[in-house]
Short mmCIF file of C-alpha atoms in Angstrom, two decimals:
data_model
loop_
_atom_site.label_atom_id
_atom_site.label_comp_id
_atom_site.label_asym_id
_atom_site.label_seq_id
_atom_site.Cartn_x
_atom_site.Cartn_y
_atom_site.Cartn_z
CA UNK A 1 26.10 -5.08 15.80
CA UNK A 2 28.67 -5.12 13.04
CA UNK A 3 27.00 -7.07 10.16
CA UNK A 4 28.16 -8.12 6.73
CA UNK A 5 25.62 -9.20 4.07
CA UNK A 6 26.97 -11.09 1.05
CA UNK A 7 24.81 -10.67 -2.06
CA UNK A 8 22.90 -7.56 -3.14
CA UNK A 9 19.90 -8.99 -5.00
CA UNK A 10 16.31 -8.61 -3.73
CA UNK A 11 17.02 -10.47 -0.47
CA UNK A 12 20.47 -9.24 0.36
CA UNK A 13 20.02 -5.54 -0.47
CA UNK A 14 16.65 -5.25 1.29
CA UNK A 15 17.98 -7.23 4.31
CA UNK A 16 21.11 -5.10 4.66
CA UNK A 17 19.30 -1.85 4.19
CA UNK A 18 16.65 -2.60 6.72
CA UNK A 19 19.13 -3.93 9.26
CA UNK A 20 20.93 -0.63 8.97
CA UNK A 21 17.68 1.22 9.42
CA UNK A 22 17.13 -0.48 12.83
CA UNK A 23 20.57 0.64 14.01
CA UNK A 24 23.15 -1.89 12.99
CA UNK A 25 26.40 -1.20 11.18
CA UNK A 26 25.97 -3.00 7.89
CA UNK A 27 28.39 -3.65 4.97
CA UNK A 28 26.97 -5.22 1.83
CA UNK A 29 29.34 -7.24 -0.36
CA UNK A 30 29.09 -8.05 -4.01
CA UNK A 31 31.59 -9.07 -6.68
CA UNK A 32 30.10 -6.69 -9.28
CA UNK A 33 32.04 -3.38 -9.05
CA UNK A 34 29.53 -1.51 -11.31
CA UNK A 35 26.65 -2.44 -8.96
CA UNK A 36 28.66 -1.49 -5.89
CA UNK A 37 29.40 2.00 -7.31
CA UNK A 38 25.75 2.55 -8.08
CA UNK A 39 24.71 1.46 -4.59
CA UNK A 40 27.31 3.71 -2.90
CA UNK A 41 25.42 6.52 -4.58
CA UNK A 42 22.13 5.35 -3.22
CA UNK A 43 20.94 3.78 -6.49
CA UNK A 44 19.38 0.36 -6.20
CA UNK A 45 20.12 -2.13 -9.03
CA UNK A 46 16.54 -3.49 -8.54
CA UNK A 47 13.15 -1.82 -8.63
CA UNK A 48 11.67 -1.98 -5.16
CA UNK A 49 9.44 0.80 -3.88
CA UNK A 50 11.01 2.74 -1.02
CA UNK A 51 14.39 1.12 -1.30
CA UNK A 52 16.38 3.90 -2.84
CA UNK A 53 15.25 6.40 -0.16
CA UNK A 54 16.08 4.02 2.70
CA UNK A 55 19.52 3.30 1.20
CA UNK A 56 20.38 6.98 0.84
CA UNK A 57 19.27 7.80 4.37
CA UNK A 58 21.45 5.14 5.95
CA UNK A 59 24.42 5.72 3.69
CA UNK A 60 24.40 9.41 4.77
CA UNK A 61 24.31 8.48 8.49
CA UNK A 62 27.12 5.94 7.92
CA UNK A 63 25.09 2.88 8.92
CA UNK A 64 25.26 1.36 5.46
CA UNK A 65 28.21 0.75 3.15
CA UNK A 66 29.11 -1.31 0.06
CA UNK A 67 32.26 -3.01 -1.03
CA UNK A 68 33.70 -5.84 -3.23
CA UNK A 69 36.43 -6.53 -0.63
CA UNK A 70 35.42 -9.57 1.46
CA UNK A 71 38.33 -9.18 3.89
CA UNK A 72 37.27 -5.60 4.61
CA UNK A 73 33.69 -6.53 5.11
CA UNK A 74 34.39 -9.48 7.38
CA UNK A 75 37.23 -7.89 9.43
CA UNK A 76 35.00 -6.60 12.25
CA UNK A 77 31.79 -8.45 11.43
CA UNK A 78 30.05 -10.17 14.33
CA UNK A 79 27.47 -11.74 11.98
CA UNK A 80 27.73 -12.57 8.32
CA UNK A 81 24.49 -13.05 6.28
CA UNK A 82 24.50 -15.23 3.12
CA UNK A 83 22.02 -13.79 0.67
CA UNK A 84 23.19 -14.99 -2.76
CA UNK A 85 21.10 -16.67 -5.41
CA UNK A 86 20.25 -20.32 -5.50
CA UNK A 87 19.06 -20.79 -9.08
CA UNK A 88 17.48 -23.96 -10.13
CA UNK A 89 19.35 -26.71 -12.01
CA UNK A 90 17.89 -28.60 -14.87
CA UNK A 91 16.46 -31.26 -12.57
CA UNK A 92 14.76 -28.58 -10.47
CA UNK A 93 17.18 -28.84 -7.52
CA UNK A 94 18.85 -25.74 -6.07
CA UNK A 95 22.23 -24.78 -7.41
CA UNK A 96 24.42 -24.01 -4.37
CA UNK A 97 27.54 -22.94 -6.25
CA UNK A 98 27.25 -19.30 -5.08
CA UNK A 99 26.55 -20.36 -1.48
CA UNK A 100 29.63 -22.60 -1.49
CA UNK A 101 31.79 -19.78 -2.81
CA UNK A 102 30.57 -17.46 -0.07
CA UNK A 103 31.37 -20.19 2.53
CA UNK A 104 34.91 -20.48 1.15
CA UNK A 105 35.27 -16.62 1.16
CA UNK A 106 34.20 -16.51 4.80
CA UNK A 107 36.66 -19.19 5.78
CA UNK A 108 39.46 -17.37 3.94
CA UNK A 109 38.95 -14.00 5.50
CA UNK A 110 37.39 -14.14 8.98
CA UNK A 111 39.75 -13.33 11.90
CA UNK A 112 37.42 -13.80 14.87
CA UNK A 113 34.46 -15.88 15.99
CA UNK A 114 31.34 -15.16 13.83
CA UNK A 115 27.77 -16.32 13.36
CA UNK A 116 26.89 -17.12 9.80
CA UNK A 117 23.22 -16.53 8.95
CA UNK A 118 21.65 -18.04 5.83
CA UNK A 119 19.03 -15.89 4.20
CA UNK A 120 19.20 -17.61 0.85
CA UNK A 121 16.55 -20.26 0.24
CA UNK A 122 18.39 -23.55 0.54
CA UNK A 123 17.54 -27.29 0.71
CA UNK A 124 17.21 -28.94 4.10
CA UNK A 125 20.68 -29.76 5.40
CA UNK A 126 22.42 -26.95 3.63
CA UNK A 127 23.32 -24.93 6.74
CA UNK A 128 25.13 -27.88 8.21
CA UNK A 129 26.95 -28.36 4.92
CA UNK A 130 27.89 -24.64 4.91
CA UNK A 131 29.36 -25.09 8.42
CA UNK A 132 31.47 -28.04 7.14
CA UNK A 133 32.67 -26.19 4.06
CA UNK A 134 33.74 -23.16 6.20
CA UNK A 135 35.58 -25.35 8.79
CA UNK A 136 37.36 -27.29 5.98
CA UNK A 137 38.70 -24.01 4.54
CA UNK A 138 39.42 -22.04 7.66
CA UNK A 139 42.67 -20.10 7.58
CA UNK A 140 42.53 -19.07 11.27
CA UNK A 141 41.40 -21.05 14.31
CA UNK A 142 38.10 -19.31 15.05
CA UNK A 143 34.63 -20.59 15.91
CA UNK A 144 31.74 -20.46 13.47
CA UNK A 145 28.07 -20.97 14.39
CA UNK A 146 25.35 -21.26 11.81
CA UNK A 147 21.76 -19.95 11.95
CA UNK A 148 18.96 -20.41 9.39
CA UNK A 149 16.90 -17.19 9.06
CA UNK A 150 14.73 -17.55 5.93
CA UNK A 151 13.07 -14.47 4.38
CA UNK A 152 9.44 -14.11 3.58
CA UNK A 153 9.53 -10.86 1.59
CA UNK A 154 7.19 -10.12 -1.30
CA UNK A 155 8.73 -8.42 -4.21
CA UNK A 156 7.15 -4.98 -4.56
CA UNK A 157 6.42 -4.89 -0.79
CA UNK A 158 9.78 -6.02 0.61
CA UNK A 159 10.38 -2.89 2.67
CA UNK A 160 6.95 -3.04 4.20
CA UNK A 161 7.27 -6.75 4.89
CA UNK A 162 10.63 -6.28 6.63
CA UNK A 163 9.00 -4.03 9.22
CA UNK A 164 5.51 -5.63 9.39
CA UNK A 165 6.13 -9.32 8.80
CA UNK A 166 4.02 -12.07 10.37
CA UNK A 167 7.00 -13.74 11.99
CA UNK A 168 10.78 -14.03 12.04
CA UNK A 169 11.96 -17.62 11.86
CA UNK A 170 15.25 -18.43 13.51
CA UNK A 171 16.61 -21.97 13.23
CA UNK A 172 19.69 -22.76 15.37
CA UNK A 173 21.21 -25.77 17.10
CA UNK A 174 23.16 -23.39 19.31
CA UNK A 175 20.98 -21.53 21.81
CA UNK A 176 23.46 -18.64 22.27
CA UNK A 177 23.72 -18.00 18.52
CA UNK A 178 19.97 -18.06 18.09
CA UNK A 179 19.53 -15.66 20.94
CA UNK A 180 22.04 -13.21 19.28
CA UNK A 181 20.11 -13.28 15.99
CA UNK A 182 16.80 -12.76 17.94
CA UNK A 183 18.39 -9.75 19.59
CA UNK A 184 19.56 -8.36 16.25
CA UNK A 185 15.92 -8.51 14.97
CA UNK A 186 14.30 -7.28 18.19
CA UNK A 187 13.82 -3.65 16.91
CA UNK A 188 11.52 -4.88 14.23
CA UNK A 189 8.97 -5.80 16.92
CA UNK A 190 7.87 -8.83 14.95
CA UNK A 191 7.06 -12.21 16.64
CA UNK A 192 9.98 -14.64 16.63
CA UNK A 193 9.62 -18.36 16.10
CA UNK A 194 12.70 -20.37 17.14
CA UNK A 195 13.33 -23.94 16.01
CA UNK A 196 16.15 -26.17 14.87
CA UNK A 197 18.12 -25.46 11.69
CA UNK A 198 16.57 -28.14 9.48
CA UNK A 199 12.98 -27.22 10.42
CA UNK A 200 13.68 -23.54 9.61
CA UNK A 201 14.99 -24.46 6.20
CA UNK A 202 11.84 -26.56 5.57
CA UNK A 203 9.45 -23.84 6.75
CA UNK A 204 10.58 -21.59 3.87
CA UNK A 205 9.90 -24.26 1.22
CA UNK A 206 6.68 -25.41 2.85
CA UNK A 207 5.28 -21.88 3.11
CA UNK A 208 5.96 -21.03 -0.54
CA UNK A 209 4.65 -24.43 -1.75
CA UNK A 210 1.44 -23.92 0.21
CA UNK A 211 0.83 -20.46 -1.25
CA UNK A 212 1.56 -21.74 -4.76
CA UNK A 213 -0.97 -24.50 -4.07
CA UNK A 214 -3.66 -21.96 -3.13
CA UNK A 215 -3.04 -20.12 -6.41
CA UNK A 216 -3.21 -23.23 -8.57
CA UNK A 217 -6.27 -24.45 -6.73
CA UNK A 218 -8.23 -21.29 -7.26
CA UNK A 219 -7.16 -21.27 -10.90
CA UNK A 220 -8.51 -24.78 -11.33
CA UNK A 221 -11.78 -23.61 -9.61
CA UNK A 222 -11.74 -20.64 -12.03
CA UNK A 223 -11.63 -22.98 -15.05
CA UNK A 224 -14.56 -25.00 -13.71
CA UNK A 225 -16.53 -21.81 -12.93
CA UNK A 226 -16.30 -20.79 -16.63
CA UNK A 227 -17.83 -24.12 -17.63
CA UNK A 228 -20.71 -24.09 -15.08
CA UNK A 229 -21.39 -20.33 -15.41
CA UNK A 230 -20.33 -19.44 -11.88
CA UNK A 231 -18.20 -16.41 -10.86
CA UNK A 232 -14.84 -17.30 -9.37
CA UNK A 233 -14.52 -14.00 -7.52
CA UNK A 234 -17.67 -14.64 -5.60
CA UNK A 235 -16.57 -18.22 -4.93
CA UNK A 236 -13.22 -16.93 -3.61
CA UNK A 237 -14.85 -14.45 -1.35
CA UNK A 238 -17.17 -17.05 0.03
CA UNK A 239 -14.26 -19.41 0.54
CA UNK A 240 -12.05 -16.81 2.09
CA UNK A 241 -14.56 -15.81 4.72
CA UNK A 242 -13.89 -19.18 6.32
CA UNK A 243 -11.02 -18.40 8.74
CA UNK A 244 -9.54 -21.83 8.18
CA UNK A 245 -8.91 -20.88 4.55
CA UNK A 246 -8.47 -17.09 4.38
CA UNK A 247 -8.89 -14.88 1.43
CA UNK A 248 -5.23 -14.21 0.44
CA UNK A 249 -3.76 -15.84 -2.66
CA UNK A 250 -7.21 -16.74 -3.91
CA UNK A 251 -7.11 -14.44 -6.95
CA UNK A 252 -7.69 -16.32 -10.17
CA UNK A 253 -5.43 -15.45 -13.09
CA UNK A 254 -2.88 -16.75 -15.49
CA UNK A 255 -0.60 -18.39 -12.88
CA UNK A 256 2.27 -17.48 -10.58
CA UNK A 257 5.76 -16.47 -11.64
CA UNK A 258 8.80 -14.78 -10.16
CA UNK A 259 11.91 -16.01 -8.50
CA UNK A 260 10.39 -17.93 -5.64
CA UNK A 261 7.32 -19.99 -6.26
CA UNK A 262 8.45 -21.67 -9.50
CA UNK A 263 11.88 -22.36 -8.17
CA UNK A 264 10.93 -23.38 -4.65
CA UNK A 265 8.12 -25.71 -5.74
CA UNK A 266 10.39 -27.60 -8.04
CA UNK A 267 13.14 -27.71 -5.46
CA UNK A 268 10.77 -29.12 -2.84
CA UNK A 269 9.72 -31.83 -5.27
CA UNK A 270 13.41 -32.61 -5.75
CA UNK A 271 14.06 -32.61 -2.02
CA UNK A 272 11.23 -35.11 -1.50
CA UNK A 273 12.61 -37.27 -4.38
CA UNK A 274 16.01 -37.34 -2.73
CA UNK A 275 14.46 -39.11 0.20
CA UNK A 276 12.41 -41.38 -2.13
CA UNK A 277 9.07 -39.58 -1.52
CA UNK A 278 6.85 -38.63 -4.46
CA UNK A 279 5.22 -35.21 -3.76
CA UNK A 280 2.25 -35.81 -6.05
CA UNK A 281 0.27 -32.87 -4.84
CA UNK A 282 3.01 -30.35 -5.49
CA UNK A 283 3.74 -31.91 -8.91
CA UNK A 284 0.09 -31.20 -9.76
CA UNK A 285 0.42 -27.64 -8.63
CA UNK A 286 3.33 -27.08 -10.97
CA UNK A 287 1.51 -28.71 -13.91
CA UNK A 288 -1.59 -26.62 -13.26
CA UNK A 289 0.47 -23.45 -13.33
CA UNK A 290 2.11 -24.34 -16.63
CA UNK A 291 -1.29 -25.00 -18.09
CA UNK A 292 -2.81 -21.80 -16.72
CA UNK A 293 -0.55 -19.60 -18.76
CA UNK A 294 -2.05 -21.14 -21.95
CA UNK A 295 -5.70 -20.34 -20.98
CA UNK A 296 -5.49 -16.83 -22.35
CA UNK A 297 -4.07 -18.12 -25.64
CA UNK A 298 -6.97 -20.60 -25.96
CA UNK A 299 -9.41 -17.74 -25.47
CA UNK A 300 -7.64 -15.82 -28.19
CA UNK A 301 -7.99 -18.69 -30.67
CA UNK A 302 -11.67 -19.15 -29.71
CA UNK A 303 -12.31 -15.50 -30.50
CA UNK A 304 -10.10 -14.98 -33.59
CA UNK A 305 -9.26 -18.41 -34.92
CA UNK A 306 -5.99 -17.71 -36.67
CA UNK A 307 -3.79 -15.10 -34.90
CA UNK A 308 -1.68 -14.37 -37.97
CA UNK A 309 -1.63 -10.73 -38.82
CA UNK A 310 -3.42 -9.60 -35.75
CA UNK A 311 -2.08 -6.73 -33.64
CA UNK A 312 -2.18 -7.41 -29.93
CA UNK A 313 -1.46 -4.76 -27.25
CA UNK A 314 0.09 -6.29 -24.11
CA UNK A 315 -0.29 -4.23 -20.91
CA UNK A 316 2.11 -5.53 -18.26
CA UNK A 317 5.23 -7.72 -18.66
CA UNK A 318 6.59 -8.20 -15.06
CA UNK A 319 5.38 -11.28 -13.27
CA UNK A 320 3.53 -9.03 -10.73
CA UNK A 321 3.11 -5.28 -10.13
CA UNK A 322 5.63 -3.09 -8.28
CA UNK A 323 8.64 -4.97 -9.66
CA UNK A 324 10.69 -5.16 -12.85
CA UNK A 325 11.34 -8.90 -12.23
CA UNK A 326 10.70 -10.93 -15.44
CA UNK A 327 11.65 -14.32 -14.01
CA UNK A 328 9.00 -16.87 -14.96
CA UNK A 329 6.69 -14.06 -16.05
CA UNK A 330 3.58 -15.25 -17.94
CA UNK A 331 4.25 -12.55 -20.49
CA UNK A 332 7.24 -14.54 -21.81
CA UNK A 333 5.53 -17.63 -23.15
CA UNK A 334 2.40 -15.72 -24.18
CA UNK A 335 4.24 -13.05 -26.28
CA UNK A 336 6.63 -15.67 -27.70
CA UNK A 337 3.65 -17.74 -28.81
CA UNK A 338 1.89 -14.77 -30.41
CA UNK A 339 5.01 -13.88 -32.39
CA UNK A 340 5.44 -17.46 -33.49
CA UNK A 341 1.77 -17.41 -34.80
CA UNK A 342 2.59 -14.44 -36.98
CA UNK A 343 0.93 -11.83 -34.79
CA UNK A 344 2.24 -8.35 -34.09
CA UNK A 345 2.78 -7.65 -30.36
CA UNK A 346 3.02 -4.16 -28.96
CA UNK A 347 3.84 -3.96 -25.28
CA UNK A 348 3.99 -1.54 -22.41
CA UNK A 349 4.97 -1.98 -18.74
CA UNK A 350 5.58 0.88 -16.31
CA UNK A 351 9.01 -0.38 -15.18
CA UNK A 352 9.85 -3.80 -16.64
CA UNK A 353 10.48 -3.09 -20.29
CA UNK A 354 14.27 -2.94 -20.14
CA UNK A 355 14.38 -6.27 -18.31
CA UNK A 356 11.77 -7.70 -20.70
CA UNK A 357 13.99 -6.87 -23.70
CA UNK A 358 16.59 -9.35 -22.41
CA UNK A 359 14.18 -12.33 -22.24
CA UNK A 360 11.28 -11.73 -24.63
CA UNK A 361 11.24 -12.25 -28.40
CA UNK A 362 13.09 -9.46 -30.13
CA UNK A 363 10.23 -8.82 -32.49
CA UNK A 364 7.99 -7.43 -29.67
CA UNK A 365 7.54 -3.66 -30.09
CA UNK A 366 7.68 -1.46 -26.97
CA UNK A 367 5.78 1.81 -26.45
CA UNK A 368 6.19 4.55 -23.79
CA UNK A 369 2.55 4.50 -22.62
CA UNK A 370 -0.51 2.27 -22.56
CA UNK A 371 -2.29 4.52 -24.99
CA UNK A 372 0.50 4.23 -27.52
CA UNK A 373 0.47 0.43 -27.16
CA UNK A 374 -3.35 0.25 -27.56
CA UNK A 375 -3.34 2.20 -30.87
CA UNK A 376 -5.03 0.19 -33.63
CA UNK A 377 -4.92 -3.06 -31.68
CA UNK A 378 -7.27 -5.92 -32.52
CA UNK A 379 -7.24 -6.90 -28.88
CA UNK A 380 -5.66 -6.01 -25.55
CA UNK A 381 -4.10 -8.53 -23.22
CA UNK A 382 -3.65 -7.46 -19.57
CA UNK A 383 -0.90 -9.63 -18.10
CA UNK A 384 0.12 -7.70 -14.96
CA UNK A 385 -2.29 -6.03 -12.63
CA UNK A 386 -0.54 -2.61 -12.31
CA UNK A 387 -2.73 0.03 -10.61
CA UNK A 388 -2.01 2.16 -13.67
CA UNK A 389 -4.06 -0.32 -15.72
CA UNK A 390 -6.73 -0.81 -13.10
CA UNK A 391 -7.30 2.92 -13.00
CA UNK A 392 -7.98 3.17 -16.71
CA UNK A 393 -11.58 3.63 -17.72
CA UNK A 394 -12.77 0.90 -20.14
CA UNK A 395 -13.56 3.53 -22.74
CA UNK A 396 -10.01 4.77 -22.53
CA UNK A 397 -8.64 1.34 -23.29
CA UNK A 398 -10.71 0.82 -26.43
CA UNK A 399 -10.82 4.43 -27.70
CA UNK A 400 -8.11 3.96 -30.26
CA UNK A 401 -8.25 0.22 -30.77
CA UNK A 402 -9.24 -1.34 -34.03
CA UNK A 403 -11.72 -3.64 -32.15
CA UNK A 404 -13.10 -3.25 -28.64
CA UNK A 405 -11.77 -6.60 -27.32
CA UNK A 406 -10.07 -7.07 -23.93
CA UNK A 407 -8.53 -10.21 -22.52
CA UNK A 408 -7.93 -9.66 -18.84
CA UNK A 409 -5.61 -12.30 -17.42
CA UNK A 410 -5.65 -10.68 -13.95
CA UNK A 411 -9.37 -9.79 -13.47
CA UNK A 412 -8.59 -6.12 -13.18
CA UNK A 413 -12.14 -4.94 -13.89
CA UNK A 414 -15.65 -5.59 -12.51
CA UNK A 415 -17.65 -7.51 -15.10
CA UNK A 416 -20.85 -5.62 -14.15
CA UNK A 417 -19.04 -2.30 -14.86
CA UNK A 418 -17.85 -3.65 -18.19
CA UNK A 419 -21.42 -4.46 -19.18
CA UNK A 420 -22.14 -0.69 -19.43
CA UNK A 421 -19.81 -0.42 -22.49
CA UNK A 422 -19.87 -1.69 -26.07
CA UNK A 423 -16.87 -3.99 -25.26
CA UNK A 424 -15.98 -7.64 -25.52
CA UNK A 425 -14.44 -8.52 -22.20
CA UNK A 426 -12.85 -11.93 -21.42
CA UNK A 427 -11.52 -12.57 -17.95
CA UNK A 428 -10.60 -15.54 -15.82
CA UNK A 429 -13.36 -17.64 -14.22
CA UNK A 430 -16.06 -15.03 -14.64
CA UNK A 431 -18.88 -14.47 -17.13
CA UNK A 432 -17.82 -13.09 -20.52
CA UNK A 433 -19.13 -9.62 -21.44
CA UNK A 434 -19.84 -9.81 -25.17
CA UNK A 435 -22.21 -7.25 -26.74
CA UNK A 436 -21.29 -8.44 -30.27
CA UNK A 437 -22.51 -11.96 -29.44
CA UNK A 438 -25.70 -10.69 -27.87
CA UNK A 439 -26.41 -8.54 -30.87
CA UNK A 440 -26.31 -11.61 -33.15
CA UNK A 441 -28.80 -13.57 -31.08
#
């Protein structure tokens, strides 16, 4: 099939590249000429493992191309995917400005019947609105069908998820259009679930809201575990063995971040409010997540009292490993707070430091390795669970620190292993390892 994909962020670029990999002729469209030139050379503007290699492969075999010219991209396209951003407004609702512009661009340039597929996460009813916008602005008398095809890709594992996903959701009120999109995705070999347009739109929000709920739930359990001297990891394992619950997304930590969960939970609360329904549970999930980012700061105050003049090494800045995405990352409020308290913050992240510099307090110092960041630190804060940090030996972490104090916001290390060392180790929902305290008893 001839396919155009509008938008080359995480969703659009991965979608377009993977569609080209399964044999389709794909043209990706973006208004940023600099980005387009980079992508033509097989250089992804985002950090996503395996993406550069897959881009280069399909560019070389002429399955994948990039342009800023909508007319050129849409000229022979049978299907046009909308994959632009839907950032949140101040009230938490989705901003559809970019989606609307794409709809107008489609109407202005298409010359034959097309199927418009929405990959962007959009509120329920948006696909029908897109169809209306296109039809209102059509230059030529052609037929446009709409299909909702939400994505369920994890940043850092998006290529894997494209080829090994749990399901492909296709929402269409036109059976023929739905069948064509199903045929496009057939080479993936992933189960397809077909439904109506509005239900497909809702599935995306409901799925992300439920996963966010699991995270906030286990974080609340984690906070209780600390008070009753239980171990949240054992609790999570015991819970997860129940097939009705499952073990995924039951890792206690300092909360979720990124481009999806924070935005989509707020948007779903707003969607509910628009139909005069108070989504109290999800409001609680959002509040728990805000609070969870402050837990590590409370632990710091409990240990040091005043933070003024202290030097803190921060390992990990991205909201999760295998990405440079800093959107809603816990490192932002934590480092900002430390700086405001008069502390010195020295940070290291394997890939996210350039992005971090755009959003984090300008007084944060950056180092080229974890060992440089750890030098003379009063304490270390682990904020992203990169394998590079998990692979460190505890003695390596504290070797050049001023004090052997670690605050692990992602539970990267086994507390029983940490007991072998002369280290203070504070984690989330698990017993504290504190040789200093024991020595004073």
